[in-house]
Short mmCIF file of C-alpha atoms in Angstrom, two decimals:
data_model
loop_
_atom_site.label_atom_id
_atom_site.label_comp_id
_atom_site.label_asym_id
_atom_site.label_seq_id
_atom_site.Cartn_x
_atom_site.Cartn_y
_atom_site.Cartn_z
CA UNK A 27 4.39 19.51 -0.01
CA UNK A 28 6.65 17.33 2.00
CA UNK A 29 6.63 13.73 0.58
CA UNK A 30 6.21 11.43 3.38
CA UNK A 31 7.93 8.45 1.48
CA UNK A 32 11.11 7.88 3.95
CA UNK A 33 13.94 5.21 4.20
CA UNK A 34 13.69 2.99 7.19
CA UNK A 35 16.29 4.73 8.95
CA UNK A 36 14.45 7.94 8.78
CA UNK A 37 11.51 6.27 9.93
CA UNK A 38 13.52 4.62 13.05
CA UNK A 39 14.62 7.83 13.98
CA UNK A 40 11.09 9.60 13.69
CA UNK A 41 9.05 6.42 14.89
CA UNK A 42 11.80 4.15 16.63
CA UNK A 43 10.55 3.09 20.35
CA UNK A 44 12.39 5.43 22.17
CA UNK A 45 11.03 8.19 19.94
CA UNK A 46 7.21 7.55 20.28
CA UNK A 47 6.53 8.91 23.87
CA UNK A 48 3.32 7.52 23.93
CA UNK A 49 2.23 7.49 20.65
CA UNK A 50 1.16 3.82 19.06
CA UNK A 51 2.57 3.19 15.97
CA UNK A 52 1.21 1.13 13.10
CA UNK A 53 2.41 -0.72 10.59
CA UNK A 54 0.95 -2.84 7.46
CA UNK A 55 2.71 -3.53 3.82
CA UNK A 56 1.31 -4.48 0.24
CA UNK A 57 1.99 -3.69 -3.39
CA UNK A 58 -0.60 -0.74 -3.57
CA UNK A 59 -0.32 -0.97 -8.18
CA UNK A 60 -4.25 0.47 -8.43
CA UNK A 61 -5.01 1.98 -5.44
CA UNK A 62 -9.03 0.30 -5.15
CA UNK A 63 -11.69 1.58 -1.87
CA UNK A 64 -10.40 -1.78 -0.31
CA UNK A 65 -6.78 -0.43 0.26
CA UNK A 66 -8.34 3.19 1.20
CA UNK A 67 -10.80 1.45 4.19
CA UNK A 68 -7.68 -0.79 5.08
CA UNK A 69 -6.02 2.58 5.42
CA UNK A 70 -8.84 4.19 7.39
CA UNK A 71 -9.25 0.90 10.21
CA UNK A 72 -5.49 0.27 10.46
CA UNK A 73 -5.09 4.39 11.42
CA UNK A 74 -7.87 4.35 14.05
CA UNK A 75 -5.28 1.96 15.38
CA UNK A 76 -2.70 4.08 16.78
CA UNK A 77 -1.45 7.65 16.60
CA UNK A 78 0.63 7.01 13.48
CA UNK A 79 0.38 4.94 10.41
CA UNK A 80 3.87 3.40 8.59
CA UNK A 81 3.14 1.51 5.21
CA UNK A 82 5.52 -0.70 3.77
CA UNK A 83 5.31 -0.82 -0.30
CA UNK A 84 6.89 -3.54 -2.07
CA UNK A 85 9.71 -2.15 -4.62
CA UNK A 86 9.11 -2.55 -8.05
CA UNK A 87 11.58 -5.82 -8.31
CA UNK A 88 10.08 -7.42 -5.36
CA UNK A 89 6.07 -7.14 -7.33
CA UNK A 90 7.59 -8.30 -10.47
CA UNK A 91 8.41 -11.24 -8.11
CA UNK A 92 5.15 -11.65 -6.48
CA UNK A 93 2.61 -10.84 -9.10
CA UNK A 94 4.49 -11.33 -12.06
CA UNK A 95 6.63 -9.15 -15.71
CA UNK A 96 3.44 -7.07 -15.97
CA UNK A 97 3.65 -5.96 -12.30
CA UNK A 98 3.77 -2.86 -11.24
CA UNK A 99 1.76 -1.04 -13.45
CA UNK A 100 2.85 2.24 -11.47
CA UNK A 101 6.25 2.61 -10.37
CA UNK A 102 7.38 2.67 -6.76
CA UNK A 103 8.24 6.33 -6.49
CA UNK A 104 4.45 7.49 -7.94
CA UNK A 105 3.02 4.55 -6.10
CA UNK A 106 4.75 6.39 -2.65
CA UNK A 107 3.51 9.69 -3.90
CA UNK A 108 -0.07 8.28 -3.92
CA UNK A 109 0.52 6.59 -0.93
CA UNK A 110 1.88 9.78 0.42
CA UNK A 111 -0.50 11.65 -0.40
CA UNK A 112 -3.37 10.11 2.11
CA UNK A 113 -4.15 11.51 4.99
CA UNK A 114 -4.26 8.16 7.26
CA UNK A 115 -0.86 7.73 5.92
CA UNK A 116 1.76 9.22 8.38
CA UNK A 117 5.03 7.72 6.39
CA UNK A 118 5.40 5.11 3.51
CA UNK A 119 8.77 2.82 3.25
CA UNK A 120 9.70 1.47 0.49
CA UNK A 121 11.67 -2.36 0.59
CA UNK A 122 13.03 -4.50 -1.99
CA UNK A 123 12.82 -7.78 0.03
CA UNK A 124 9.67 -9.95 -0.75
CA UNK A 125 8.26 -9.77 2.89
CA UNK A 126 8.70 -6.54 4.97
CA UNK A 127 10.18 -8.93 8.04
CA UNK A 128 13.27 -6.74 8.04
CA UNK A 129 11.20 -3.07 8.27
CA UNK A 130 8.99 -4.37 11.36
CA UNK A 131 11.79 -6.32 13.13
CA UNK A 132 13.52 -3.05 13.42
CA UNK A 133 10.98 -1.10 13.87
CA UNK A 134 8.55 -2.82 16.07
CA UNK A 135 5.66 -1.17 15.05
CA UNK A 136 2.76 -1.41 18.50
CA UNK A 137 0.33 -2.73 15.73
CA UNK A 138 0.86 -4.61 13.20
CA UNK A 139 -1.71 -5.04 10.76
CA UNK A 140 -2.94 -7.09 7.31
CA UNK A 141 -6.34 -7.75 5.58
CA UNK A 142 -8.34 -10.86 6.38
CA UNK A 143 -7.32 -12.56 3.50
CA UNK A 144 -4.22 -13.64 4.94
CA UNK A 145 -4.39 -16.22 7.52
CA UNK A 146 -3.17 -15.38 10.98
CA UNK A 147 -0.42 -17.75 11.06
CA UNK A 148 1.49 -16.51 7.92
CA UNK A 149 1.21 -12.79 8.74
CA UNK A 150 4.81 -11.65 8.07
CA UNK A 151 6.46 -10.10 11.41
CA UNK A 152 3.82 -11.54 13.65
CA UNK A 153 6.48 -13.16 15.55
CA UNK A 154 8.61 -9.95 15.85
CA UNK A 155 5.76 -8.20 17.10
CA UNK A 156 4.10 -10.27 19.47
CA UNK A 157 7.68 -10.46 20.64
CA UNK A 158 8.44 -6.77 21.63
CA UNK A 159 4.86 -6.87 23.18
CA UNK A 160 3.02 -5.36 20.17
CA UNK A 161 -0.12 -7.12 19.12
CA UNK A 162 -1.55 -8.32 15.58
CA UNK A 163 -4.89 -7.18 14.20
CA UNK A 164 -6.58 -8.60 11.14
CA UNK A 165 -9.21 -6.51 9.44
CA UNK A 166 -12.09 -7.81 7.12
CA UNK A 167 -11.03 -8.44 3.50
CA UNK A 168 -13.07 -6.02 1.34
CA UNK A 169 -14.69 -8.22 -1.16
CA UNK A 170 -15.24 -7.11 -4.36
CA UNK A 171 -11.77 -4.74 -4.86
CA UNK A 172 -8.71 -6.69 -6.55
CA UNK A 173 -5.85 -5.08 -8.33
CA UNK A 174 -5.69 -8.17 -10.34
CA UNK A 175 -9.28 -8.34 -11.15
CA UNK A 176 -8.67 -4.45 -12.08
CA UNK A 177 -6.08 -5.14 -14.58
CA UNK A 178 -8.48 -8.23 -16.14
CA UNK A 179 -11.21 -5.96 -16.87
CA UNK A 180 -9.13 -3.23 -18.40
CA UNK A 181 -6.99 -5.84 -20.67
CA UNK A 182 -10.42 -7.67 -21.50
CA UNK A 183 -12.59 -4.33 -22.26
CA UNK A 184 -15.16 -4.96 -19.51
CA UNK A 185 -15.90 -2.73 -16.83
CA UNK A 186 -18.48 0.31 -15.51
CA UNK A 187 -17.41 2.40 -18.32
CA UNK A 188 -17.54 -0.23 -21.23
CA UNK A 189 -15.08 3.01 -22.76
CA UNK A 190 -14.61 0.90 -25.78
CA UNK A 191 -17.86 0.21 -25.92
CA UNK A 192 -18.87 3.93 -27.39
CA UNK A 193 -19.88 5.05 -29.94
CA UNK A 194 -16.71 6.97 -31.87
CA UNK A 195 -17.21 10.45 -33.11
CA UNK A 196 -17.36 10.97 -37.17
CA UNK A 197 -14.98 13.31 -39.05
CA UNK A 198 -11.50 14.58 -37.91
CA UNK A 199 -10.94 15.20 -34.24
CA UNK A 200 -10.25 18.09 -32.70
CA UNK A 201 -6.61 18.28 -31.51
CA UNK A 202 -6.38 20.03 -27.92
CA UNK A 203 -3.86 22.43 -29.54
CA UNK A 204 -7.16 23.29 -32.25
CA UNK A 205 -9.62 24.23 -29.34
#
């Protein structure tokens, strides 16, 4: 399978203005850690956008930055493989900055877009955008779905599965290696 995961040159030269010939390109960034059905509908919207869909993931340094030691829980190169693997997903980029300003200013993506929970006026590369005539879309924030929240209810115990909740099995285990 060809691994969409390309550096921004590569995507410059496949999705660069000159290159499109029509097409609309779109663009939108995040950590991705634990992939949740917020990121996957986010995905979906943002692709019905335009005729291609770029994602920006934050590099493992620059989520240890924003979220914090314990961040990521899945390293960059799986996280692009995940990515990758979507069908919405047309090419992922990976950056080590904090804010993908540099990937959109030079590639000028026709859309650029981010979930409602950030406010208009702090959307990274909205200037760049608007700029080069490309236009900024906001989609509704998915309640319920956090990464964050994730990780809580795995390090606390809680969640749909309550898996340390059941009941352990008496006697010696089976090894895989036995059955």
């Amino acid at each position: 399978m060809h691994s969409k995961a390309v550096t921004l040159e590569e995507a410059i030269l496949r999705f660069g203005r000159e290159k499109r010939n029509g097409r609309r390109v779109v663009f939108t960034n995040g950590c991705f850690d634990l992939l949740h059905p917020g990121h996957i509908r986010g995905f979906e919207l943002a692709r019905q956008m335009g005729d291609a869909l770029i994602v920006g993931l934050n590099s493992d340094a620059s989520v240890r930055q924003l979220k914090g030691p314990t961040r990521p829980v899945i390293p960059e190169g799986e996280r692009a493989e995940i990515l990758s693997a979507l069908e919405p997903i047309d090419a992922v980029i990976i950056f080590n900055e904090l804010t993908p300003r540099e990937v959109i200013s030079r590639l000028l993506p026709d859309v650029l877009v981010k979930g409602g929970d950030w406010p208009g006026d702090q959307i990274v590369g909205r200037e760049e955008v608007e700029a080069a005539g490309g236009r900024v879309v906001s989609i509704p924030f998915v309640t319920g779905y956090s990464t964050t929240s994730m990780l809580q209810k795995v390090r606390e115990g809680s969640g749909p599965s309550s898996v340390n909740k059941m009941p352990q099995p008496k006697g010696k285990r089976e090894s895989r290696t036995d059955s």
